[in-house]
Amino acid sequence: MAALSNLKQCPPFFALADPSFGANHIPELDNYPRIHVKGELHNSSAQRFYGGQGFVPVHEGVLKRIIRTFFEGGFWDSLAETRSEKTREQAPWLGKTGDYISQLLGIATTLKLKVLPHTHDLSAERIAQYVETRDWIDSDSTTQTLITCIAWRPLSVTEIVIGCRQGLCFWIVDNTMILGRTNSPSQFFKHPENLPITSMQWNKLGNLLATASIGDRSIIIWQPDSGLMEPLKRLGPPGSLLKWSPGNDWLFAGTVDRVFRVWNCHNHWTTERWTCGNGGHVQTACWSPCGRFLLFVSTTEPILYRLQFVQQTLLKSTKDEKEVLPIADLNACSADENRSLIGGPVQQLAWDPRGNYLVITFKSTNHIAVFRTFITKYDLQISPAYYLSGEIAAEHPSFVCFQPLYKEDERSIVTIAWSSGRIQYYAFD
């Protein structure tokens, strides 16, 4: 079993994109933008144009405003409008009616929590236990914690979807627009139970979007173009993590408990049920580029596990073939002579599109571990390669991801969002 103790240090990142370092210079990164998120936020223009400024305000009655809010935002937004100060001033009886309705709903919610305790306390602190972004709860702005996940739509260069507490927001990002930005999403879908979206994944074709919420047992499959949705229902704990296989064959679904499932997308959404051996829940998972192997780590032990798939069927010929196998020990160890640690509880896994490198980040240590992987049809081999560090010791990776490859001769490039707000790129051989 591979271990972190054999990792070697990689040259500092800031040297890799500097031509003066000769062999360490990577021409592919010369055209990448230099981004510092905190700097961009401070330097952004304070003058904004909003679409509503182009219209003359029109006076509307209280009932008309509440009805309009209902059709635009749904029941909960209309109830909030009914209880607003503006409504109380214009029609006090409507405000009191809204208070009574809210009290009745509160009683119903209390009864629901006794029957379904997993729906309790969907606060930012609870959501932070299941997101893959490190220290997400410590975002500079409270409005940032309303966003839980973001994903570009496959086969589209302008559409991005944002998962948040209110639902799914679809935005069209078009650089040819005069204003350069839009003020409202092109589409907005709410969760059927009015719950926050905590995980989402597009399929390869970009026509299906899977979402999960830590307050709902069902996995919802959306068809954004037609506005349709299909819940995948099973008894058990709510979903927390989704990962679609590269070939659209399987959908991994982690839960807030030790149970996780793998859905067969081509066989009427049948599912295989698995459990983490030592309790806890699956913190992060990733598929191999070929879709034959699934790697995951639980929250109770820093061990990397492997689950194998072959020819659209889970291996069932022998007991050993169906077992979840440990392949790497990720317990914390000393990384260098300064005795800085690497390893421990895992935060995120990312596998490069060529299947040659596996990147691992951790919850409590600041280095990034890189393993080499070798994939055959029936086997996966993994060995320690090196570790990556930030420019300063206190800098830690918040999120990592690989960019898609569109050419045969392209190098795999990982994008790293550091806690300092710096965006860094690293190219693999």
Tab-separated table of C-alpha atoms in Angstrom:
chain	number	residue	atom	x	y	z
A	1	MET	CA	0.000	0.000	0.000
A	2	ALA	CA	1.365	3.416	-0.977
A	3	ALA	CA	2.212	5.969	1.729
A	4	LEU	CA	3.020	9.675	2.044
A	5	SER	CA	6.407	9.081	3.657
A	6	ASN	CA	8.030	8.539	0.241
A	7	LEU	CA	6.917	11.846	-1.287
A	8	LYS	CA	9.599	14.237	-2.516
A	9	GLN	CA	9.349	18.007	-2.589
A	10	CYS	CA	8.515	19.684	-5.884
A	11	PRO	CA	10.217	22.994	-6.873
A	12	PRO	CA	8.319	26.082	-5.668
A	13	PHE	CA	5.371	27.048	-7.838
A	14	PHE	CA	6.499	30.599	-8.497
A	15	ALA	CA	9.653	29.233	-10.161
A	16	LEU	CA	7.804	26.944	-12.574
A	17	ALA	CA	6.379	29.740	-14.712
A	18	ASP	CA	9.540	31.862	-14.709
A	19	PRO	CA	11.644	31.582	-17.934
A	20	SER	CA	14.812	32.327	-15.979
A	21	PHE	CA	14.646	28.861	-14.439
A	22	GLY	CA	15.273	27.144	-17.767
A	23	ALA	CA	14.058	23.554	-17.520
A	24	ASN	CA	11.402	24.505	-14.989
A	25	HIS	CA	9.775	26.971	-17.395
A	26	ILE	CA	6.443	25.747	-18.796
A	27	PRO	CA	5.435	27.622	-21.987
A	28	GLU	CA	1.834	26.353	-21.777
A	29	LEU	CA	1.279	28.523	-18.709
A	30	ASP	CA	2.507	31.785	-20.247
A	31	ASN	CA	-0.922	32.667	-21.644
A	32	TYR	CA	-2.835	31.851	-18.477
A	33	PRO	CA	-4.199	34.874	-16.583
A	34	ARG	CA	-2.703	35.908	-13.271
A	35	ILE	CA	-5.610	36.005	-10.843
A	36	HIS	CA	-5.759	37.101	-7.237
A	37	VAL	CA	-9.359	36.900	-6.069
A	38	LYS	CA	-9.093	39.273	-3.119
A	39	GLY	CA	-7.250	41.840	-5.213
A	40	GLU	CA	-9.868	41.613	-7.954
A	41	LEU	CA	-12.660	42.184	-5.438
A	42	HIS	CA	-10.991	45.296	-4.030
A	43	ASN	CA	-10.256	46.746	-7.479
A	44	SER	CA	-13.652	46.103	-9.031
A	45	SER	CA	-15.674	49.085	-10.124
A	46	ALA	CA	-18.344	50.298	-7.744
A	47	GLN	CA	-20.527	51.537	-10.605
A	48	ARG	CA	-22.991	48.894	-11.702
A	49	PHE	CA	-25.912	49.029	-14.080
A	50	TYR	CA	-28.925	46.958	-13.189
A	51	GLY	CA	-31.654	45.997	-15.573
A	52	GLY	CA	-34.334	47.489	-13.333
A	53	GLN	CA	-32.842	50.965	-13.765
A	54	GLY	CA	-34.036	51.022	-17.357
A	55	PHE	CA	-37.720	50.912	-16.339
A	56	VAL	CA	-40.004	53.473	-14.732
A	57	PRO	CA	-41.202	52.287	-11.299
A	58	VAL	CA	-44.903	51.425	-11.217
A	59	HIS	CA	-47.091	51.460	-8.114
A	60	GLU	CA	-48.834	48.166	-7.431
A	61	GLY	CA	-51.246	47.155	-4.732
A	62	VAL	CA	-50.408	44.873	-1.831
A	63	LEU	CA	-52.278	41.820	-3.106
A	64	LYS	CA	-50.914	42.298	-6.608
A	65	ARG	CA	-47.362	42.497	-5.242
A	66	ILE	CA	-47.797	39.339	-3.153
A	67	ILE	CA	-49.308	37.427	-6.090
A	68	ARG	CA	-46.489	38.566	-8.385
A	69	THR	CA	-43.932	37.460	-5.777
A	70	PHE	CA	-45.635	34.063	-5.559
A	71	PHE	CA	-45.353	33.424	-9.306
A	72	GLU	CA	-41.790	34.771	-9.478
A	73	GLY	CA	-40.299	33.275	-6.317
A	74	GLY	CA	-42.744	30.722	-4.974
A	75	PHE	CA	-44.654	30.277	-1.730
A	76	TRP	CA	-41.864	31.106	0.729
A	77	ASP	CA	-40.938	34.367	-0.983
A	78	SER	CA	-44.579	35.416	-1.092
A	79	LEU	CA	-44.929	34.614	2.625
A	80	ALA	CA	-41.866	36.748	3.371
A	81	GLU	CA	-43.388	39.578	1.330
A	82	THR	CA	-46.652	39.208	3.271
A	83	ARG	CA	-44.764	39.650	6.559
A	84	SER	CA	-42.582	42.524	5.324
A	85	GLU	CA	-42.698	45.992	6.901
A	86	LYS	CA	-44.034	47.509	3.696
A	87	THR	CA	-47.007	45.142	3.687
A	88	ARG	CA	-47.673	45.738	7.399
A	89	GLU	CA	-47.844	49.479	6.786
A	90	GLN	CA	-50.246	49.157	3.851
A	91	ALA	CA	-52.365	46.231	5.089
A	92	PRO	CA	-51.790	45.264	8.754
A	93	TRP	CA	-54.289	42.402	8.565
A	94	LEU	CA	-52.232	40.711	5.850
A	95	GLY	CA	-49.116	40.967	8.006
A	96	LYS	CA	-50.905	39.302	10.931
A	97	THR	CA	-52.254	36.595	8.623
A	98	GLY	CA	-48.706	35.925	7.449
A	99	ASP	CA	-47.573	35.617	11.085
A	100	TYR	CA	-50.279	33.035	11.825
A	101	ILE	CA	-49.350	31.022	8.743
A	102	SER	CA	-45.684	31.145	9.739
A	103	GLN	CA	-46.510	29.884	13.249
A	104	LEU	CA	-48.525	26.974	11.857
A	105	LEU	CA	-45.664	26.077	9.530
A	106	GLY	CA	-43.288	26.234	12.501
A	107	ILE	CA	-45.399	23.692	14.384
A	108	ALA	CA	-45.491	21.452	11.311
A	109	THR	CA	-41.701	21.739	10.990
A	110	THR	CA	-41.240	20.729	14.632
A	111	LEU	CA	-43.330	17.609	14.090
A	112	LYS	CA	-41.407	16.857	10.902
A	113	LEU	CA	-38.063	17.058	12.740
A	114	LYS	CA	-39.244	14.446	15.224
A	115	VAL	CA	-40.173	12.068	12.423
A	116	LEU	CA	-37.284	12.980	10.071
A	117	PRO	CA	-34.382	14.137	12.278
A	118	HIS	CA	-31.942	14.341	9.337
A	119	THR	CA	-33.690	17.522	8.140
A	120	HIS	CA	-32.663	19.376	11.295
A	121	ASP	CA	-30.197	22.254	11.293
A	122	LEU	CA	-29.339	22.881	7.639
A	123	SER	CA	-27.100	25.760	8.698
A	124	ALA	CA	-23.911	26.900	7.026
A	125	GLU	CA	-21.905	25.051	9.687
A	126	ARG	CA	-23.615	21.764	8.835
A	127	ILE	CA	-23.271	22.290	5.086
A	128	ALA	CA	-19.547	22.990	5.578
A	129	GLN	CA	-19.088	19.433	6.885
A	130	TYR	CA	-19.900	18.004	3.453
A	131	VAL	CA	-18.598	20.460	0.838
A	132	GLU	CA	-15.241	19.715	-0.818
A	133	THR	CA	-13.951	23.289	-0.477
A	134	ARG	CA	-11.683	23.713	2.532
A	135	ASP	CA	-12.671	26.421	5.061
A	136	TRP	CA	-15.721	27.291	2.974
A	137	ILE	CA	-17.453	28.513	6.127
A	138	ASP	CA	-14.679	31.112	6.660
A	139	SER	CA	-15.442	33.027	3.446
A	140	ASP	CA	-14.860	36.793	3.642
A	141	SER	CA	-18.510	37.597	2.935
A	142	THR	CA	-21.587	35.926	4.371
A	143	THR	CA	-23.154	36.077	0.910
A	144	GLN	CA	-20.401	33.754	-0.349
A	145	THR	CA	-21.551	31.022	2.016
A	146	LEU	CA	-24.915	31.076	0.247
A	147	ILE	CA	-23.098	29.434	-2.702
A	148	THR	CA	-22.260	25.764	-2.179
A	149	CYS	CA	-21.099	24.555	-5.617
A	150	ILE	CA	-20.379	25.868	-9.133
A	151	ALA	CA	-20.022	24.029	-12.454
A	152	TRP	CA	-19.638	24.985	-16.110
A	153	ARG	CA	-22.043	23.208	-18.413
A	154	PRO	CA	-20.216	20.675	-20.639
A	155	LEU	CA	-20.056	21.485	-24.361
A	156	SER	CA	-20.940	25.109	-23.601
A	157	VAL	CA	-18.577	28.072	-23.342
A	158	THR	CA	-21.013	30.551	-21.804
A	159	GLU	CA	-23.334	28.737	-19.381
A	160	ILE	CA	-22.492	28.224	-15.732
A	161	VAL	CA	-24.753	26.851	-13.000
A	162	ILE	CA	-24.516	27.808	-9.336
A	163	GLY	CA	-25.872	25.680	-6.511
A	164	CYS	CA	-26.986	27.722	-3.521
A	165	ARG	CA	-29.391	27.824	-0.604
A	166	GLN	CA	-32.244	28.939	-2.854
A	167	GLY	CA	-31.748	26.341	-5.601
A	168	LEU	CA	-30.019	26.317	-9.004
A	169	CYS	CA	-29.108	29.521	-10.846
A	170	PHE	CA	-28.155	29.281	-14.533
A	171	TRP	CA	-26.065	32.189	-15.808
A	172	ILE	CA	-25.022	33.087	-19.336
A	173	VAL	CA	-21.536	34.627	-19.332
A	174	ASP	CA	-21.078	36.449	-22.638
A	175	ASN	CA	-18.008	38.642	-23.153
A	176	THR	CA	-19.599	40.294	-26.200
A	177	MET	CA	-22.247	42.004	-24.075
A	178	ILE	CA	-21.891	45.758	-23.743
A	179	LEU	CA	-22.217	45.617	-19.976
A	180	GLY	CA	-19.965	42.563	-19.655
A	181	ARG	CA	-22.234	41.017	-17.052
A	182	THR	CA	-25.860	40.210	-16.336
A	183	ASN	CA	-27.869	41.033	-13.259
A	184	SER	CA	-30.171	38.013	-13.169
A	185	PRO	CA	-29.850	34.321	-14.064
A	186	SER	CA	-31.285	33.004	-17.317
A	187	GLN	CA	-32.987	30.155	-15.422
A	188	PHE	CA	-33.723	29.404	-11.803
A	189	PHE	CA	-34.847	26.040	-10.403
A	190	LYS	CA	-35.862	25.534	-6.787
A	191	HIS	CA	-35.489	22.303	-4.880
A	192	PRO	CA	-38.925	20.632	-4.567
A	193	GLU	CA	-38.599	20.711	-0.762
A	194	ASN	CA	-37.165	24.249	-0.724
A	195	LEU	CA	-33.793	22.903	0.491
A	196	PRO	CA	-30.258	24.093	-0.300
A	197	ILE	CA	-28.321	22.370	-3.080
A	198	THR	CA	-25.152	20.948	-1.508
A	199	SER	CA	-23.722	18.961	-4.436
A	200	MET	CA	-24.279	18.824	-8.189
A	201	GLN	CA	-22.730	17.142	-11.224
A	202	TRP	CA	-23.300	17.412	-14.977
A	203	ASN	CA	-23.191	14.319	-17.129
A	204	LYS	CA	-20.735	14.213	-20.020
A	205	LEU	CA	-23.209	15.523	-22.621
A	206	GLY	CA	-24.455	18.387	-20.473
A	207	ASN	CA	-28.118	17.442	-20.878
A	208	LEU	CA	-28.614	16.010	-17.366
A	209	LEU	CA	-27.742	17.650	-14.053
A	210	ALA	CA	-27.756	15.612	-10.831
A	211	THR	CA	-28.227	17.431	-7.514
A	212	ALA	CA	-28.254	16.403	-3.865
A	213	SER	CA	-29.206	18.089	-0.611
A	214	ILE	CA	-28.220	17.045	2.896
A	215	GLY	CA	-31.870	17.474	3.888
A	216	ASP	CA	-33.367	15.170	1.247
A	217	ARG	CA	-33.058	11.420	0.654
A	218	SER	CA	-33.674	11.770	-3.087
A	219	ILE	CA	-31.135	12.469	-5.821
A	220	ILE	CA	-32.758	14.759	-8.389
A	221	ILE	CA	-31.952	14.454	-12.104
A	222	TRP	CA	-32.746	17.715	-13.914
A	223	GLN	CA	-33.257	18.271	-17.634
A	224	PRO	CA	-32.644	22.040	-17.757
A	225	ASP	CA	-33.575	22.495	-21.420
A	226	SER	CA	-37.056	21.066	-20.916
A	227	GLY	CA	-37.489	22.045	-17.264
A	228	LEU	CA	-38.193	18.447	-16.231
A	229	MET	CA	-36.883	16.633	-13.158
A	230	GLU	CA	-36.827	13.039	-11.922
A	231	PRO	CA	-36.148	12.124	-8.278
A	232	LEU	CA	-34.164	8.952	-7.584
A	233	LYS	CA	-35.639	7.743	-4.303
A	234	ARG	CA	-34.188	5.223	-1.885
A	235	LEU	CA	-34.605	4.648	1.839
A	236	GLY	CA	-31.684	5.816	3.906
A	237	PRO	CA	-29.799	8.981	4.847
A	238	PRO	CA	-29.811	12.137	2.674
A	239	GLY	CA	-27.304	12.672	-0.131
A	240	SER	CA	-24.188	14.803	0.278
A	241	LEU	CA	-21.818	14.137	-2.643
A	242	LEU	CA	-22.290	13.311	-6.334
A	243	LYS	CA	-19.726	12.189	-8.928
A	244	TRP	CA	-20.692	11.198	-12.478
A	245	SER	CA	-18.397	8.747	-14.249
A	246	PRO	CA	-16.679	10.101	-17.401
A	247	GLY	CA	-18.645	7.790	-19.700
A	248	ASN	CA	-22.073	8.553	-18.168
A	249	ASP	CA	-22.323	4.908	-17.060
A	250	TRP	CA	-22.355	5.352	-13.279
A	251	LEU	CA	-23.386	7.993	-10.766
A	252	PHE	CA	-21.720	7.881	-7.353
A	253	ALA	CA	-23.890	9.240	-4.528
A	254	GLY	CA	-22.469	9.715	-1.039
A	255	THR	CA	-24.698	10.383	1.969
A	256	VAL	CA	-24.393	12.080	5.345
A	257	ASP	CA	-24.000	8.627	6.928
A	258	ARG	CA	-21.758	5.625	6.225
A	259	VAL	CA	-23.949	4.530	3.284
A	260	PHE	CA	-23.077	5.378	-0.316
A	261	ARG	CA	-24.564	4.173	-3.594
A	262	VAL	CA	-23.505	3.702	-7.201
A	263	TRP	CA	-26.347	4.168	-9.681
A	264	ASN	CA	-26.390	2.407	-13.057
A	265	CYS	CA	-27.475	5.102	-15.505
A	266	HIS	CA	-28.196	2.662	-18.372
A	267	ASN	CA	-30.294	0.109	-16.470
A	268	HIS	CA	-33.360	2.056	-15.329
A	269	TRP	CA	-31.373	3.728	-12.536
A	270	THR	CA	-30.717	0.560	-10.563
A	271	THR	CA	-28.324	0.941	-7.665
A	272	GLU	CA	-25.682	-0.901	-5.633
A	273	ARG	CA	-25.506	-0.065	-1.914
A	274	TRP	CA	-22.201	0.124	-0.025
A	275	THR	CA	-21.101	1.186	3.456
A	276	CYS	CA	-17.931	2.687	4.913
A	277	GLY	CA	-16.335	0.109	7.174
A	278	ASN	CA	-15.460	2.302	10.162
A	279	GLY	CA	-18.437	4.645	10.134
A	280	GLY	CA	-18.340	8.282	9.113
A	281	HIS	CA	-19.287	9.328	5.591
A	282	VAL	CA	-17.528	9.657	2.247
A	283	GLN	CA	-15.714	13.005	2.245
A	284	THR	CA	-14.575	13.017	-1.376
A	285	ALA	CA	-14.432	10.710	-4.385
A	286	CYS	CA	-13.260	10.705	-7.997
A	287	TRP	CA	-13.529	8.482	-11.072
A	288	SER	CA	-10.674	7.329	-13.246
A	289	PRO	CA	-10.759	8.819	-16.780
A	290	CYS	CA	-11.674	5.384	-18.163
A	291	GLY	CA	-14.554	5.018	-15.683
A	292	ARG	CA	-13.379	1.597	-14.445
A	293	PHE	CA	-12.159	2.700	-11.003
A	294	LEU	CA	-13.654	4.820	-8.248
A	295	LEU	CA	-11.449	6.216	-5.481
A	296	PHE	CA	-12.836	7.631	-2.240
A	297	VAL	CA	-11.890	8.575	1.317
A	298	SER	CA	-14.107	8.585	4.411
A	299	THR	CA	-14.084	11.070	7.266
A	300	THR	CA	-13.087	8.550	9.939
A	301	GLU	CA	-9.742	7.346	8.582
A	302	PRO	CA	-7.136	8.754	6.158
A	303	ILE	CA	-7.119	5.713	3.884
A	304	LEU	CA	-7.630	5.854	0.115
A	305	TYR	CA	-10.004	3.117	-1.092
A	306	ARG	CA	-10.627	1.665	-4.536
A	307	LEU	CA	-13.798	0.257	-6.069
A	308	GLN	CA	-13.510	-1.446	-9.464
A	309	PHE	CA	-15.941	-1.527	-12.399
A	310	VAL	CA	-15.563	-3.448	-15.664
A	311	GLN	CA	-17.761	-3.528	-18.796
A	312	GLN	CA	-20.792	-1.754	-17.308
A	313	THR	CA	-21.119	-4.341	-14.526
A	314	LEU	CA	-19.976	-4.429	-10.934
A	315	LEU	CA	-17.609	-7.351	-10.447
A	316	LYS	CA	-19.536	-10.109	-8.698
A	317	SER	CA	-17.708	-13.290	-9.666
A	318	THR	CA	-15.895	-13.642	-6.336
A	319	LYS	CA	-16.112	-12.075	-2.924
A	320	ASP	CA	-12.664	-10.512	-3.189
A	321	GLU	CA	-13.475	-8.765	-6.468
A	322	LYS	CA	-16.472	-7.012	-4.934
A	323	GLU	CA	-14.600	-5.748	-1.894
A	324	VAL	CA	-13.553	-2.161	-1.402
A	325	LEU	CA	-9.743	-2.303	-1.325
A	326	PRO	CA	-7.381	0.114	0.499
A	327	ILE	CA	-4.573	1.305	-1.779
A	328	ALA	CA	-2.866	4.214	0.044
A	329	ASP	CA	-2.149	5.218	3.635
A	330	LEU	CA	-2.664	8.987	4.015
A	331	ASN	CA	-1.848	9.342	7.713
A	332	ALA	CA	0.063	12.517	8.545
A	333	CYS	CA	3.856	12.394	8.459
A	334	SER	CA	6.770	14.823	8.312
A	335	ALA	CA	7.219	16.352	4.870
A	336	ASP	CA	10.656	17.996	5.190
A	337	GLU	CA	13.484	18.822	7.563
A	338	ASN	CA	11.378	21.639	9.031
A	339	ARG	CA	9.007	18.938	10.281
A	340	SER	CA	5.996	20.427	8.528
A	341	LEU	CA	3.277	17.810	8.251
A	342	ILE	CA	1.508	16.409	5.234
A	343	GLY	CA	-1.498	14.109	5.276
A	344	GLY	CA	-4.272	13.432	7.748
A	345	PRO	CA	-8.013	13.810	7.097
A	346	VAL	CA	-8.557	14.257	3.362
A	347	GLN	CA	-10.378	17.254	1.905
A	348	GLN	CA	-10.478	16.557	-1.847
A	349	LEU	CA	-9.356	14.157	-4.597
A	350	ALA	CA	-8.696	15.119	-8.222
A	351	TRP	CA	-7.531	12.762	-11.014
A	352	ASP	CA	-5.910	14.163	-14.133
A	353	PRO	CA	-7.704	13.495	-17.470
A	354	ARG	CA	-4.926	11.196	-18.705
A	355	GLY	CA	-5.060	9.014	-15.604
A	356	ASN	CA	-1.394	9.515	-14.722
A	357	TYR	CA	-1.587	11.687	-11.595
A	358	LEU	CA	-3.821	11.842	-8.530
A	359	VAL	CA	-3.885	15.075	-6.503
A	360	ILE	CA	-4.940	15.002	-2.832
A	361	THR	CA	-5.562	17.925	-0.466
A	362	PHE	CA	-6.064	17.712	3.285
A	363	LYS	CA	-8.212	19.352	5.944
A	364	SER	CA	-5.526	20.253	8.482
A	365	THR	CA	-2.192	20.308	6.603
A	366	ASN	CA	-1.114	22.750	3.903
A	367	HIS	CA	0.765	20.607	1.356
A	368	ILE	CA	-0.720	18.938	-1.725
A	369	ALA	CA	0.150	15.272	-2.271
A	370	VAL	CA	0.657	13.967	-5.814
A	371	PHE	CA	0.578	10.232	-6.623
A	372	ARG	CA	1.415	8.558	-9.921
A	373	THR	CA	-1.221	6.148	-11.199
A	374	PHE	CA	-1.004	3.414	-13.819
A	375	ILE	CA	-4.301	2.022	-15.129
A	376	THR	CA	-4.847	-1.276	-16.914
A	377	LYS	CA	-8.139	-2.929	-17.762
A	378	TYR	CA	-8.280	-4.982	-14.576
A	379	ASP	CA	-5.846	-3.276	-12.230
A	380	LEU	CA	-4.760	0.069	-10.827
A	381	GLN	CA	-1.287	0.772	-9.491
A	382	ILE	CA	-0.458	3.835	-7.409
A	383	SER	CA	2.873	5.169	-6.143
A	384	PRO	CA	3.951	8.377	-4.340
A	385	ALA	CA	5.429	11.093	-6.564
A	386	TYR	CA	5.961	14.431	-4.787
A	387	TYR	CA	4.194	17.150	-2.837
A	388	LEU	CA	3.411	20.761	-3.736
A	389	SER	CA	3.513	23.778	-1.434
A	390	GLY	CA	2.326	27.366	-1.568
A	391	GLU	CA	4.486	30.474	-1.665
A	392	ILE	CA	4.204	30.916	2.103
A	393	ALA	CA	3.877	28.344	4.863
A	394	ALA	CA	0.458	29.569	6.007
A	395	GLU	CA	-1.051	29.236	2.529
A	396	HIS	CA	-3.228	26.162	2.012
A	397	PRO	CA	-5.222	24.895	-0.989
A	398	SER	CA	-8.939	25.640	-0.794
A	399	PHE	CA	-9.957	23.838	-3.988
A	400	VAL	CA	-8.266	22.025	-6.897
A	401	CYS	CA	-9.501	20.846	-10.294
A	402	PHE	CA	-8.087	19.714	-13.644
A	403	GLN	CA	-9.030	21.413	-16.886
A	404	PRO	CA	-10.453	19.228	-19.699
A	405	LEU	CA	-8.146	18.121	-22.506
A	406	TYR	CA	-9.143	18.828	-26.106
A	407	LYS	CA	-5.937	17.846	-27.958
A	408	GLU	CA	-3.792	14.722	-27.876
A	409	ASP	CA	-0.576	16.641	-27.178
A	410	GLU	CA	-1.979	18.818	-24.382
A	411	ARG	CA	-0.506	18.554	-20.901
A	412	SER	CA	-2.690	17.985	-17.868
A	413	ILE	CA	-3.001	21.257	-15.949
A	414	VAL	CA	-4.394	21.545	-12.441
A	415	THR	CA	-5.843	24.801	-11.150
A	416	ILE	CA	-5.307	25.500	-7.453
A	417	ALA	CA	-7.258	28.085	-5.478
A	418	TRP	CA	-5.131	29.049	-2.477
A	419	SER	CA	-6.479	30.409	0.798
A	420	SER	CA	-4.727	33.729	0.121
A	421	GLY	CA	-6.974	34.308	-2.911
A	422	ARG	CA	-4.232	33.422	-5.394
A	423	ILE	CA	-5.066	31.191	-8.365
A	424	GLN	CA	-2.162	28.941	-9.411
A	425	TYR	CA	-1.674	26.601	-12.388
A	426	TYR	CA	0.577	23.562	-12.499
A	427	ALA	CA	1.296	21.492	-15.618
A	428	PHE	CA	2.084	17.779	-15.378
A	429	ASP	CA	4.291	15.844	-17.783
